[in-house]
Coordinates of C-alpha atoms in Angstrom, one line a residue:
Chain A
M27 CA 0.0 0.1 0.1
S28 CA 1.2 3.5 -0.9
T29 CA 2.3 5.8 1.9
L30 CA -0.4 8.3 0.5
K31 CA -3.0 5.7 0.5
Q32 CA -2.1 4.8 4.1
L33 CA -2.2 8.4 5.1
K34 CA -5.7 8.9 3.5
I35 CA -7.1 5.7 5.4
C36 CA -5.6 7.2 8.7
I37 CA -7.3 10.4 8.1
V38 CA -10.7 8.9 7.5
T39 CA -10.3 6.8 10.5
L40 CA -9.3 9.7 12.6
V41 CA -12.5 11.8 11.5
L42 CA -14.7 8.8 12.1
T43 CA -13.2 8.2 15.5
L44 CA -13.7 12.0 16.4
L45 CA -17.3 11.6 15.2
S46 CA -17.9 8.7 17.4
N47 CA -16.6 10.4 20.4
V48 CA -19.5 12.7 20.4
A49 CA -22.1 10.0 20.0
Q50 CA -25.2 10.6 21.9
A51 CA -28.6 8.6 21.7
Q52 CA -31.6 10.3 20.5
I53 CA -34.8 10.6 22.6
T54 CA -37.7 10.3 20.2
N55 CA -41.5 10.5 20.9
D56 CA -43.5 7.7 19.6
I57 CA -47.3 7.2 19.4
S58 CA -48.7 4.7 22.1
H59 CA -51.5 2.1 21.0
N60 CA -53.9 4.1 23.1
E61 CA -53.2 7.3 21.2
A62 CA -53.4 5.2 18.0
F63 CA -56.8 3.9 19.0
K64 CA -58.0 7.3 19.9
A65 CA -57.0 8.7 16.5
L66 CA -58.4 5.6 14.8
L67 CA -61.9 6.2 16.6
A68 CA -62.0 10.0 16.0
A69 CA -61.2 9.3 12.4
K70 CA -64.1 6.7 12.3
K71 CA -66.5 8.9 14.0
N72 CA -65.9 11.5 11.5
A73 CA -66.3 9.1 8.5
E74 CA -69.6 7.9 10.1
E75 CA -71.0 11.4 10.5
S76 CA -70.0 12.1 6.9
N77 CA -71.5 8.8 5.7
V78 CA -68.2 7.7 4.2
L79 CA -67.0 4.2 4.5
V80 CA -63.0 4.1 4.8
N81 CA -60.0 2.1 5.9
I82 CA -58.1 3.8 8.5
A83 CA -54.4 3.0 9.4
V84 CA -52.0 4.5 12.0
V85 CA -48.3 4.0 11.9
D86 CA -45.8 4.9 14.7
A87 CA -42.6 7.0 14.6
G88 CA -40.8 4.2 12.7
A89 CA -43.5 4.0 10.1
N90 CA -44.5 0.6 11.4
L91 CA -48.2 -0.4 11.5
K92 CA -49.7 0.4 15.0
A93 CA -53.5 0.2 14.4
F94 CA -55.9 -0.5 11.7
V95 CA -59.6 -0.8 10.9
R96 CA -61.6 -1.5 7.8
M97 CA -65.3 -0.2 8.2
D98 CA -67.8 -2.6 6.9
E99 CA -68.6 -2.5 3.1
S100 CA -65.6 -0.1 2.5
Y101 CA -63.3 -0.8 -0.4
L102 CA -60.9 -3.9 -0.2
G103 CA -58.5 -2.0 -2.3
S104 CA -58.3 0.6 0.2
I105 CA -56.6 -1.5 2.9
D106 CA -53.2 -1.2 1.1
V107 CA -53.9 2.4 0.1
A108 CA -54.6 3.5 3.6
I109 CA -51.5 1.7 5.1
K110 CA -49.4 3.2 2.3
K111 CA -50.8 6.7 2.9
A112 CA -49.9 6.6 6.5
K113 CA -46.4 5.1 5.7
T114 CA -45.8 7.8 3.2
A115 CA -46.9 10.7 5.4
R116 CA -44.4 9.6 8.0
Y117 CA -41.6 8.7 5.4
F118 CA -41.6 12.4 4.4
N119 CA -43.5 14.0 7.2
I120 CA -45.9 15.4 4.8
D121 CA -49.5 15.7 3.9
T122 CA -49.7 13.1 1.0
G123 CA -51.6 15.4 -1.0
K124 CA -48.7 18.0 -1.0
L125 CA -46.4 15.2 -2.1
G126 CA -48.5 14.8 -5.1
E127 CA -48.1 18.3 -6.2
L128 CA -44.6 17.5 -6.8
T129 CA -44.7 14.1 -8.5
Q130 CA -46.7 14.9 -11.5
P131 CA -45.1 14.5 -14.9
G132 CA -42.6 17.5 -15.1
G133 CA -42.7 17.7 -11.2
I134 CA -39.5 17.9 -9.4
I135 CA -39.8 14.3 -7.8
Y136 CA -41.6 12.6 -10.7
N137 CA -42.3 8.9 -10.0
I138 CA -41.0 8.9 -6.5
E139 CA -44.0 6.6 -5.8
L140 CA -42.1 3.9 -7.2
T141 CA -39.5 3.9 -4.1
N142 CA -40.2 2.4 -0.7
Q143 CA -42.3 -0.5 -2.2
G144 CA -45.0 2.0 -3.2
L145 CA -46.0 5.3 -2.0
V146 CA -49.2 7.1 -2.3
S147 CA -49.2 10.7 -3.3
F148 CA -52.6 12.0 -3.2
P149 CA -54.6 13.2 -0.2
G150 CA -55.5 11.1 3.0
G151 CA -52.2 10.6 4.8
I152 CA -51.3 13.1 7.5
P153 CA -48.6 13.2 10.1
I154 CA -49.7 12.9 13.7
K155 CA -48.1 15.4 16.2
N156 CA -48.0 15.5 19.9
K157 CA -48.7 18.7 21.9
D158 CA -45.2 19.8 21.5
G159 CA -45.4 19.7 17.8
K160 CA -43.2 16.4 17.3
I161 CA -44.2 13.9 14.8
I162 CA -45.1 10.8 16.7
G163 CA -46.7 8.8 13.8
A164 CA -49.1 9.2 10.9
I165 CA -52.6 8.3 9.9
G166 CA -53.8 7.1 6.5
V167 CA -57.5 7.0 5.3
S168 CA -58.9 5.6 2.0
G169 CA -62.3 5.0 0.8
G170 CA -64.1 8.3 0.3
T171 CA -63.3 11.0 -2.1
I172 CA -59.7 12.5 -1.5
E173 CA -61.2 15.5 0.1
Q174 CA -63.2 13.3 2.4
D175 CA -60.2 11.1 3.1
R176 CA -58.1 14.1 4.1
A177 CA -60.7 15.5 6.3
I178 CA -61.2 12.3 8.2
A179 CA -57.4 11.9 8.5
I180 CA -57.1 15.4 9.9
A181 CA -59.8 14.6 12.4
G182 CA -57.9 11.5 13.6
A183 CA -54.6 13.3 13.8
K184 CA -56.2 16.3 15.6
S185 CA -57.7 14.2 18.2
I186 CA -54.3 13.6 19.7
I187 CA -53.6 17.2 20.6
D188 CA -57.1 18.1 21.7
Chain B
M24 CA -69.4 -29.6 -38.6
S25 CA -70.4 -33.2 -38.1
T26 CA -73.9 -34.0 -36.7
L27 CA -72.2 -35.8 -33.8
K28 CA -70.3 -32.8 -32.9
Q29 CA -73.3 -30.5 -33.2
L30 CA -75.2 -32.8 -30.9
K31 CA -72.2 -32.7 -28.3
I32 CA -72.3 -28.9 -28.3
C33 CA -76.1 -29.0 -27.9
I34 CA -75.9 -31.2 -24.9
V35 CA -73.2 -29.0 -23.3
T36 CA -75.2 -25.9 -23.9
L37 CA -78.3 -27.6 -22.5
V38 CA -76.5 -28.6 -19.3
L39 CA -75.0 -25.2 -18.9
T40 CA -78.3 -23.6 -19.3
L41 CA -80.0 -25.8 -16.6
L42 CA -77.1 -25.4 -14.3
S43 CA -77.5 -21.5 -14.7
N44 CA -81.1 -21.7 -14.0
V45 CA -80.4 -23.0 -10.5
A46 CA -77.6 -20.5 -10.0
Q47 CA -77.8 -18.5 -6.8
A48 CA -75.5 -16.0 -5.2
Q49 CA -73.7 -17.2 -2.0
I50 CA -74.8 -15.7 1.3
T51 CA -71.5 -15.4 3.1
N52 CA -71.3 -14.6 6.8
D53 CA -68.6 -11.9 7.4
I54 CA -67.2 -10.4 10.5
S55 CA -68.4 -6.9 11.1
H56 CA -65.8 -4.2 12.1
N57 CA -67.5 -4.1 15.5
E58 CA -67.2 -7.7 15.9
A59 CA -63.4 -7.3 14.9
F60 CA -62.9 -4.8 17.5
K61 CA -64.7 -6.9 20.2
A62 CA -62.3 -9.7 19.3
L63 CA -59.3 -7.4 19.3
L64 CA -60.1 -6.1 22.7
A65 CA -60.9 -9.4 24.3
A66 CA -57.5 -10.7 23.0
K67 CA -55.8 -7.5 24.2
K68 CA -57.4 -7.9 27.7
N69 CA -56.3 -11.6 27.8
A70 CA -52.7 -10.6 26.9
E71 CA -52.7 -7.8 29.5
E72 CA -53.9 -10.1 32.2
S73 CA -51.1 -12.5 31.2
N74 CA -48.5 -9.7 31.1
V75 CA -47.8 -10.4 27.5
L76 CA -47.0 -7.9 24.8
V77 CA -48.5 -9.0 21.4
N78 CA -49.6 -7.9 18.0
I79 CA -53.3 -8.8 17.1
A80 CA -54.7 -9.0 13.7
V81 CA -58.2 -9.7 12.5
V82 CA -59.2 -10.6 9.1
D83 CA -62.5 -11.0 7.4
A84 CA -64.1 -14.0 5.6
G85 CA -62.2 -12.9 2.5
A86 CA -58.9 -13.1 4.4
N87 CA -58.4 -9.3 4.2
L88 CA -57.3 -7.3 7.1
K89 CA -60.1 -6.0 9.1
A90 CA -58.5 -4.7 12.4
F91 CA -55.2 -4.6 13.9
V92 CA -53.2 -3.3 17.0
R93 CA -49.7 -3.5 18.1
M94 CA -49.3 -3.1 21.8
D95 CA -46.6 -0.7 23.1
E96 CA -43.1 -2.5 23.3
S97 CA -44.3 -5.7 21.5
Y98 CA -42.0 -7.0 18.9
L99 CA -41.8 -5.0 15.5
G100 CA -41.3 -8.4 13.6
S101 CA -44.7 -9.6 15.1
I102 CA -46.8 -7.1 12.9
D103 CA -46.3 -9.3 9.8
V104 CA -46.3 -12.6 11.9
A105 CA -49.7 -11.8 13.4
I106 CA -51.2 -10.7 10.0
K107 CA -49.9 -13.7 8.4
K108 CA -51.1 -16.0 11.3
A109 CA -54.7 -14.7 10.8
K110 CA -54.6 -15.0 7.0
T111 CA -53.2 -18.5 7.4
A112 CA -56.0 -19.6 9.8
R113 CA -58.7 -18.3 7.3
Y114 CA -56.9 -19.4 4.2
F115 CA -57.1 -23.0 5.2
N116 CA -59.8 -22.7 8.2
I117 CA -57.4 -24.1 10.5
D118 CA -55.6 -23.5 13.8
T119 CA -52.2 -22.6 12.5
G120 CA -50.6 -25.0 14.9
K121 CA -52.3 -27.8 13.3
L122 CA -51.1 -26.7 10.0
G123 CA -47.4 -26.9 11.2
E124 CA -47.9 -30.7 11.9
L125 CA -48.1 -31.3 8.2
T126 CA -45.4 -28.9 7.0
Q127 CA -42.4 -30.4 8.5
P128 CA -39.7 -32.2 6.2
G129 CA -41.3 -35.4 5.1
G130 CA -44.7 -33.8 6.0
I131 CA -47.7 -34.1 3.4
I132 CA -47.7 -30.4 2.6
Y133 CA -44.0 -29.6 3.2
N134 CA -43.1 -26.1 2.7
I135 CA -46.6 -24.8 1.9
E136 CA -45.5 -21.8 3.8
L137 CA -43.9 -20.6 0.7
T138 CA -47.1 -20.1 -1.0
N139 CA -49.5 -17.1 -0.5
Q140 CA -46.6 -14.7 -0.1
G141 CA -45.9 -16.4 3.1
L142 CA -47.9 -18.5 5.6
V143 CA -47.3 -19.0 9.3
S144 CA -47.6 -22.7 10.5
F145 CA -47.1 -22.3 14.2
P146 CA -49.7 -21.6 16.9
G147 CA -51.4 -18.3 17.2
G148 CA -53.8 -18.2 14.3
I149 CA -57.4 -19.3 14.9
P150 CA -60.6 -19.1 12.8
I151 CA -63.4 -17.0 14.0
K152 CA -66.9 -18.5 14.0
N153 CA -70.2 -17.2 14.5
K154 CA -73.0 -18.8 16.7
D155 CA -74.0 -21.0 13.9
G156 CA -70.5 -22.4 13.5
K157 CA -70.0 -20.7 10.3
I158 CA -66.4 -19.3 9.9
I159 CA -66.6 -15.4 9.5
G160 CA -62.9 -14.4 9.7
A161 CA -59.8 -15.3 11.7
I162 CA -57.5 -13.9 14.4
G163 CA -53.7 -14.0 14.6
V164 CA -51.4 -13.1 17.7
S165 CA -47.8 -13.0 17.9
G166 CA -45.4 -11.7 20.5
G167 CA -45.7 -14.3 23.3
T168 CA -44.8 -17.9 23.5
I169 CA -46.6 -19.9 21.0
E170 CA -48.8 -21.3 23.8
Q171 CA -49.6 -17.7 25.0
D172 CA -50.2 -16.6 21.4
R173 CA -52.6 -19.4 20.9
A174 CA -54.5 -18.8 24.3
I175 CA -54.8 -15.2 23.5
A176 CA -56.1 -15.8 20.0
I177 CA -58.5 -18.3 21.4
A178 CA -59.8 -15.7 23.9
G179 CA -60.4 -13.3 21.0
A180 CA -62.3 -15.7 18.7
K181 CA -64.2 -16.9 21.7
S182 CA -65.6 -13.4 22.6
I183 CA -67.7 -13.4 19.3
I184 CA -69.9 -16.3 20.5
D185 CA -70.1 -15.4 24.1
Chain C
M1 CA -80.2 -2.9 13.3
S2 CA -81.4 -5.0 16.2
T3 CA -81.4 -3.5 19.7
L4 CA -78.9 -6.2 20.8
K5 CA -76.5 -5.3 18.0
Q6 CA -76.8 -1.5 18.9
L7 CA -76.1 -2.4 22.5
K8 CA -72.9 -4.4 21.5
I9 CA -71.6 -1.5 19.4
C10 CA -72.3 0.8 22.2
I11 CA -70.2 -1.2 24.6
V12 CA -67.3 -1.6 22.3
T13 CA -67.3 2.2 21.7
L14 CA -67.5 2.8 25.3
V15 CA -64.7 0.6 26.1
L16 CA -62.5 2.0 23.4
T17 CA -63.3 5.7 24.6
L18 CA -62.3 4.7 28.0
L19 CA -59.0 3.3 26.6
S20 CA -58.4 6.4 24.7
N21 CA -58.8 8.6 27.6
V22 CA -55.7 7.2 29.2
A23 CA -53.6 7.8 25.9
Q24 CA -50.2 8.9 26.6
A25 CA -47.4 9.1 24.2
Q26 CA -44.2 6.7 24.6
I27 CA -40.7 8.1 25.0
T28 CA -38.4 5.8 23.1
N29 CA -34.5 5.7 22.8
D30 CA -33.1 5.5 19.2
I31 CA -29.6 5.2 18.1
S32 CA -28.0 8.3 16.7
H33 CA -26.0 8.3 13.5
N34 CA -22.9 9.0 15.5
E35 CA -23.5 5.9 17.7
A36 CA -24.2 3.9 14.5
F37 CA -20.9 4.9 13.0
K38 CA -19.1 4.1 16.4
A39 CA -20.6 0.6 16.4
L40 CA -19.7 0.3 12.7
L41 CA -16.1 1.2 13.3
A42 CA -15.7 -0.9 16.4
A43 CA -17.1 -3.9 14.4
K44 CA -14.9 -3.1 11.4
K45 CA -11.7 -2.9 13.7
N46 CA -12.6 -6.2 15.3
A47 CA -13.1 -7.8 11.8
E48 CA -9.7 -6.4 10.6
E49 CA -7.9 -7.7 13.7
S50 CA -9.4 -11.1 13.0
N51 CA -8.5 -10.9 9.3
V52 CA -12.3 -11.4 8.3
L53 CA -13.8 -9.5 5.4
V54 CA -17.4 -8.6 6.4
N55 CA -20.5 -6.4 5.6
I56 CA -21.8 -4.6 8.7
A57 CA -25.3 -3.1 9.0
V58 CA -26.7 -1.0 11.7
V59 CA -30.5 -0.4 12.2
D60 CA -32.3 2.1 14.5
A61 CA -35.1 1.5 17.1
G62 CA -37.7 1.2 14.2
A63 CA -35.5 -1.3 12.4
N64 CA -34.7 1.1 9.6
L65 CA -31.2 1.2 8.1
K66 CA -29.1 3.6 9.9
A67 CA -25.4 2.9 8.7
F68 CA -23.7 0.3 6.5
V69 CA -20.3 -0.6 5.2
R70 CA -19.1 -3.3 3.0
M71 CA -15.4 -4.2 3.4
D72 CA -13.4 -4.5 0.1
E73 CA -13.5 -8.1 -1.2
S74 CA -16.2 -9.2 1.2
Y75 CA -19.1 -11.2 -0.2
L76 CA -21.6 -9.5 -2.3
G77 CA -24.3 -11.7 -1.0
S78 CA -23.6 -10.5 2.4
I79 CA -25.1 -7.1 1.9
D80 CA -28.6 -8.4 2.2
V81 CA -27.7 -11.0 4.9
A82 CA -26.0 -8.2 7.2
I83 CA -29.1 -6.0 6.7
K84 CA -31.5 -8.9 7.3
K85 CA -29.5 -9.9 10.3
A86 CA -29.7 -6.4 11.9
K87 CA -33.4 -6.2 11.2
T88 CA -34.2 -9.6 12.6
A89 CA -32.3 -8.8 15.7
R90 CA -34.5 -5.6 16.3
Y91 CA -37.7 -7.3 15.1
F92 CA -37.5 -9.7 17.9
N93 CA -34.9 -8.0 20.2
I94 CA -32.8 -11.3 19.9
D95 CA -29.3 -12.7 19.1
T96 CA -30.2 -14.1 15.7
G97 CA -28.4 -17.3 16.5
K98 CA -30.9 -17.8 19.4
L99 CA -33.8 -17.4 16.9
G100 CA -32.3 -20.2 14.8
E101 CA -32.6 -22.7 17.6
L102 CA -36.3 -22.3 17.5
T103 CA -36.9 -22.3 13.7
Q104 CA -35.4 -25.8 12.8
P105 CA -37.7 -28.5 11.5
G106 CA -39.7 -29.4 14.5
G107 CA -38.8 -26.2 16.2
I108 CA -41.5 -24.2 17.8
I109 CA -41.5 -21.4 15.2
Y110 CA -40.3 -23.4 12.2
N111 CA -40.1 -21.4 8.9
I112 CA -40.7 -18.0 10.6
E113 CA -37.8 -16.8 8.3
L114 CA -40.5 -16.6 5.5
T115 CA -42.2 -13.5 7.3
N116 CA -41.2 -9.9 7.3
Q117 CA -39.8 -10.3 3.6
G118 CA -37.1 -12.6 4.7
L119 CA -35.5 -13.1 8.2
V120 CA -32.1 -14.5 9.0
S121 CA -32.0 -17.0 12.0
F122 CA -28.3 -17.7 12.2
P123 CA -25.6 -15.9 14.3
G124 CA -24.4 -12.4 13.5
G125 CA -27.4 -10.1 14.4
I126 CA -27.3 -8.4 17.9
P127 CA -29.7 -6.0 19.5
I128 CA -27.7 -2.8 20.5
K129 CA -28.4 -1.4 24.0
N130 CA -27.6 1.9 25.7
K131 CA -26.2 2.1 29.2
D132 CA -29.7 1.8 30.8
G133 CA -30.2 -1.5 28.9
K134 CA -32.7 -0.1 26.6
I135 CA -32.7 -1.4 23.0
I136 CA -31.9 1.4 20.7
G137 CA -31.2 -0.6 17.4
A138 CA -29.4 -3.6 16.3
I139 CA -26.2 -4.7 14.3
G140 CA -25.8 -7.3 11.7
V141 CA -22.6 -8.8 10.4
S142 CA -22.0 -11.1 7.5
G143 CA -19.0 -12.5 5.6
G144 CA -17.0 -14.7 8.1
T145 CA -17.9 -17.9 9.9
I146 CA -20.9 -17.6 11.9
E147 CA -18.8 -17.5 15.0
Q148 CA -16.9 -14.7 13.6
D149 CA -19.7 -12.7 12.4
R150 CA -21.5 -13.0 16.0
A151 CA -18.2 -12.0 17.7
I152 CA -17.7 -9.0 15.5
A153 CA -21.5 -8.0 15.9
I154 CA -21.0 -8.1 19.8
A155 CA -17.9 -6.0 19.6
G156 CA -19.9 -3.4 17.6
A157 CA -22.9 -3.4 20.0
K158 CA -20.7 -3.4 23.0
S159 CA -18.8 -0.2 21.9
I160 CA -21.9 1.8 22.6
I161 CA -21.9 1.1 26.4
D162 CA -18.1 1.2 26.8
Chain D
M26 CA -24.4 -34.8 -41.5
S27 CA -23.6 -33.1 -44.7
T28 CA -20.1 -32.0 -45.6
L29 CA -21.4 -28.3 -45.7
K30 CA -22.7 -28.5 -42.2
Q31 CA -19.6 -30.2 -40.9
L32 CA -17.7 -27.3 -42.6
K33 CA -19.7 -24.7 -41.0
I34 CA -19.3 -26.2 -37.5
C35 CA -15.6 -26.5 -38.1
I36 CA -15.3 -22.7 -39.0
V37 CA -17.4 -21.6 -36.0
T38 CA -15.3 -23.7 -33.6
L39 CA -12.1 -22.1 -35.1
V40 CA -13.3 -18.7 -34.8
L41 CA -14.3 -19.3 -31.2
T42 CA -11.0 -20.8 -30.5
L43 CA -9.0 -17.9 -32.0
L44 CA -11.3 -15.3 -29.9
S45 CA -10.7 -17.2 -26.6
N46 CA -6.9 -17.1 -27.3
V47 CA -7.1 -13.2 -27.1
A48 CA -9.6 -13.5 -24.1
Q49 CA -8.4 -11.4 -21.1
A50 CA -10.0 -10.6 -18.0
Q51 CA -11.2 -7.0 -17.4
I52 CA -9.6 -4.7 -15.0
T53 CA -12.2 -2.9 -13.3
N54 CA -11.7 0.2 -11.1
D55 CA -13.8 -0.2 -8.1
I56 CA -14.3 2.2 -5.2
S57 CA -12.7 1.0 -2.0
H58 CA -14.6 1.1 1.3
N59 CA -12.1 3.8 2.6
E60 CA -13.1 5.9 -0.6
A61 CA -16.8 5.2 0.0
F62 CA -16.3 6.6 3.7
K63 CA -14.5 9.5 2.5
A64 CA -17.2 10.4 0.0
L65 CA -19.9 9.8 2.7
L66 CA -18.1 12.0 5.2
A67 CA -17.6 14.7 2.5
A68 CA -21.2 14.7 1.6
K69 CA -22.3 14.6 5.3
K70 CA -20.0 17.7 5.9
N71 CA -21.5 19.5 3.1
A72 CA -25.0 18.7 4.2
E73 CA -24.2 19.9 7.7
E74 CA -22.8 23.2 6.5
S75 CA -26.0 23.6 4.5
N76 CA -28.2 22.6 7.5
V77 CA -29.9 19.8 5.4
L78 CA -30.8 16.4 6.9
V79 CA -30.0 13.7 4.3
N80 CA -29.6 9.9 3.8
I81 CA -26.4 9.3 1.8
A82 CA -25.6 6.0 -0.1
V83 CA -22.5 4.9 -1.9
V84 CA -22.5 1.9 -4.3
D85 CA -19.5 0.3 -6.0
A86 CA -18.7 -0.3 -9.6
G87 CA -21.1 -3.4 -9.6
A88 CA -23.8 -1.0 -8.2
N89 CA -24.0 -2.8 -4.9
L90 CA -24.3 -1.0 -1.7
K91 CA -20.9 0.0 -0.2
A92 CA -21.5 2.5 2.6
F93 CA -24.6 4.4 3.9
V94 CA -25.6 6.8 6.5
R95 CA -28.8 8.1 7.5
M96 CA -28.6 11.6 9.5
D97 CA -30.8 11.8 12.6
E98 CA -34.1 13.2 12.0
S99 CA -33.8 12.9 8.2
Y100 CA -36.8 11.3 6.4
L101 CA -37.4 7.5 6.8
G102 CA -38.5 7.4 3.1
S103 CA -35.1 8.8 2.0
I104 CA -33.3 5.6 2.9
D105 CA -34.7 3.8 -0.2
V106 CA -34.7 6.9 -2.4
A107 CA -30.8 7.6 -1.6
I108 CA -29.9 4.1 -2.4
K109 CA -31.9 4.0 -5.5
K110 CA -30.6 7.3 -6.7
A111 CA -27.0 5.8 -6.2
K112 CA -27.8 2.6 -8.1
T113 CA -29.6 4.6 -10.8
A114 CA -26.6 6.9 -11.3
R115 CA -24.3 3.7 -11.6
Y116 CA -26.7 1.6 -13.7
F117 CA -26.7 4.2 -16.5
N118 CA -23.5 6.2 -15.5
I119 CA -25.5 9.4 -15.4
D120 CA -26.6 12.3 -13.2
T121 CA -29.9 11.2 -12.2
G122 CA -31.5 14.5 -12.9
K123 CA -30.4 14.1 -16.6
L124 CA -32.2 10.8 -16.8
G125 CA -35.5 12.5 -15.7
E126 CA -35.4 14.6 -18.8
L127 CA -35.9 11.5 -20.8
T128 CA -38.5 9.7 -18.8
Q129 CA -41.3 12.0 -18.8
P130 CA -44.6 11.2 -20.6
G131 CA -43.7 11.4 -24.4
G132 CA -40.0 11.0 -23.4
I133 CA -37.7 8.6 -25.2
I134 CA -37.4 6.3 -22.3
Y135 CA -40.8 6.9 -20.6
N136 CA -41.4 5.1 -17.5
I137 CA -38.0 3.3 -17.4
E138 CA -38.3 4.0 -13.5
L139 CA -40.3 0.7 -13.4
T140 CA -37.2 -1.3 -14.3
N141 CA -34.5 -2.6 -12.0
Q142 CA -37.0 -2.8 -9.1
G143 CA -37.4 0.9 -9.2
L144 CA -35.1 3.7 -10.5
V145 CA -35.0 7.4 -9.4
S146 CA -34.9 9.9 -12.1
F147 CA -34.7 13.1 -10.4
P148 CA -31.5 14.9 -9.1
G149 CA -29.3 13.5 -6.3
G150 CA -27.5 10.5 -7.8
I151 CA -24.0 11.1 -9.2
P152 CA -21.3 8.8 -10.6
I153 CA -18.1 8.7 -8.7
K154 CA -14.9 8.9 -10.8
N155 CA -11.4 8.3 -10.0
K156 CA -8.4 10.5 -11.2
D157 CA -8.4 8.8 -14.5
G158 CA -12.1 9.6 -15.2
K159 CA -13.1 6.1 -14.8
I160 CA -16.3 5.6 -13.1
I161 CA -15.7 3.5 -9.9
G162 CA -19.1 3.8 -8.2
A163 CA -21.8 6.3 -7.4
I164 CA -23.4 8.3 -4.7
G165 CA -27.0 9.1 -3.9
V166 CA -28.4 11.7 -1.6
S167 CA -31.9 12.3 -0.4
G168 CA -33.6 14.4 2.1
G169 CA -33.1 18.1 1.0
T170 CA -34.5 19.7 -2.1
I171 CA -33.3 18.2 -5.3
E172 CA -30.8 21.1 -5.8
Q173 CA -29.5 20.5 -2.3
D174 CA -29.3 16.7 -2.6
R175 CA -27.5 17.1 -6.0
A176 CA -24.8 19.7 -4.6
I177 CA -24.3 17.4 -1.5
A178 CA -23.8 14.3 -3.9
I179 CA -21.4 16.2 -6.1
A180 CA -19.4 17.3 -3.0
G181 CA -19.2 13.6 -2.0
A182 CA -18.2 12.4 -5.5
K183 CA -15.6 15.3 -5.9
S184 CA -13.9 14.4 -2.7
I185 CA -12.5 11.3 -4.4
I186 CA -10.5 13.2 -6.9
D187 CA -9.3 16.1 -4.7

């Protein structure tokens, strides 16, 4: 090995070692299953009041499924859509409808939906925040119009800070 | 076309017509989302009483996800296991533990777990029946020992007929 | 709708409402990227001292990839094995080698490897804990013998609490 | 067999034998893991100076993952996007943003993103070259705006020839 190469490796190792000396754990806030139920029920209540049949999914801070319900007679195809809306909202901390504005042909992140084993980029996915404004999970709703899905998801997310 | 061939076609057509005259839609018995919630809560209560942290999934008569919850601190890997247990129980109308007796090396349906995008063949998946004994869905539990998972799943399924 | 059914729904709703009244967020501990680098470098150092060429993956508390390195000349097939070892260790908070004792033919969770899009149930995946003993992620190592992989993974995980 | 056919086989065999006499292995230039770390750290430094939280992936000449880091608080969805950007840049030896110009509706390689288990065709993926201008790998960055991701990726790639 050349002296130059050895020197380079030495520098990289040094930088990494310095970095690891300042290593500290993160404290994250994660939705509990009781909160997930609360969001689910608030969303379901909103859907019932609007006479809409939906699937509702809640994911945690790590974008893993936490709670789910499919209302009777709602679309079978909405199971996966609701789960993917919730995951997408947490993957990018975004209202999924906002994402869709950027993914159209000519959009700056066209076809990003093909990543992460399938994203959903139309309305109905909303991040869930705690009272301090920290994102602790997300909710996804599918089965009504995109406006209805979004309103129901917001009702679910909002219930956590009420 | 030969006369014989024409005669054959005629008979086939006749039989099919007769058959379709007696054709009737099926009446299926399907779990409602309130029943799914009931099973979920009964299972969760049982798990809490046993101090076990589990994921619980309920699927409907079509083996589609109907309700789900992941208890706080339960295994992340149990999300998929619980859902697959419920699906497996409904796919073959079987206690998943019974299936496992047949899938071992040398078993009559060795490696059937590779079908249906992954089955689970150890205990924790139980069909859900209504009071008439008709299967209306299934429940899958993962997170405890296989005995605990099975007991919790049975508690959930039993709540529907109590 | 029958009065009995309405009563049932009412009770389920009541129970869920009571549950959601006690809803509280969880505080989780998650590995930072500096800690992930620290574990990666400690594992790599151990591998180099043992003259083993490995892939090393670190996942966070949500089982999502946090840091990765493939050492020169190490197996290409070990990229996925290392990542799946880390994920498996976090999915079930377990030394992956322990899992393997239970997944053999006749084992109590035979073929669980088919869930979660593929688990690895032989040694080389280890949960990473912080000084308080809380699991904050996991490390997976692949490329050497299973004993070497496991020793290297332990060296990586241990560096976080030293 | 006819004499003509025998003659043909004879010629084909001769040509193949001649060809194989001049057969030589390829010498490929491949990024080392120390170079991959160097690019990763240069990109990370650039991201920190720009106050952007990103995921950074480096792939080797074979488009296989070589090194990866997800900065704390960066998007979970960017893990897969960063890796796919790096792979895409190496698959076609192209700045991923350039690819996007050709994949729009009506474009000459419309929807190529659906191949290779998902490509990313917006900015943030850059081939990594050595001092001789040979491509030895690629870097993918995701988490900021597409302009930021691209600038960070370029900083990473550039560090190898500085």
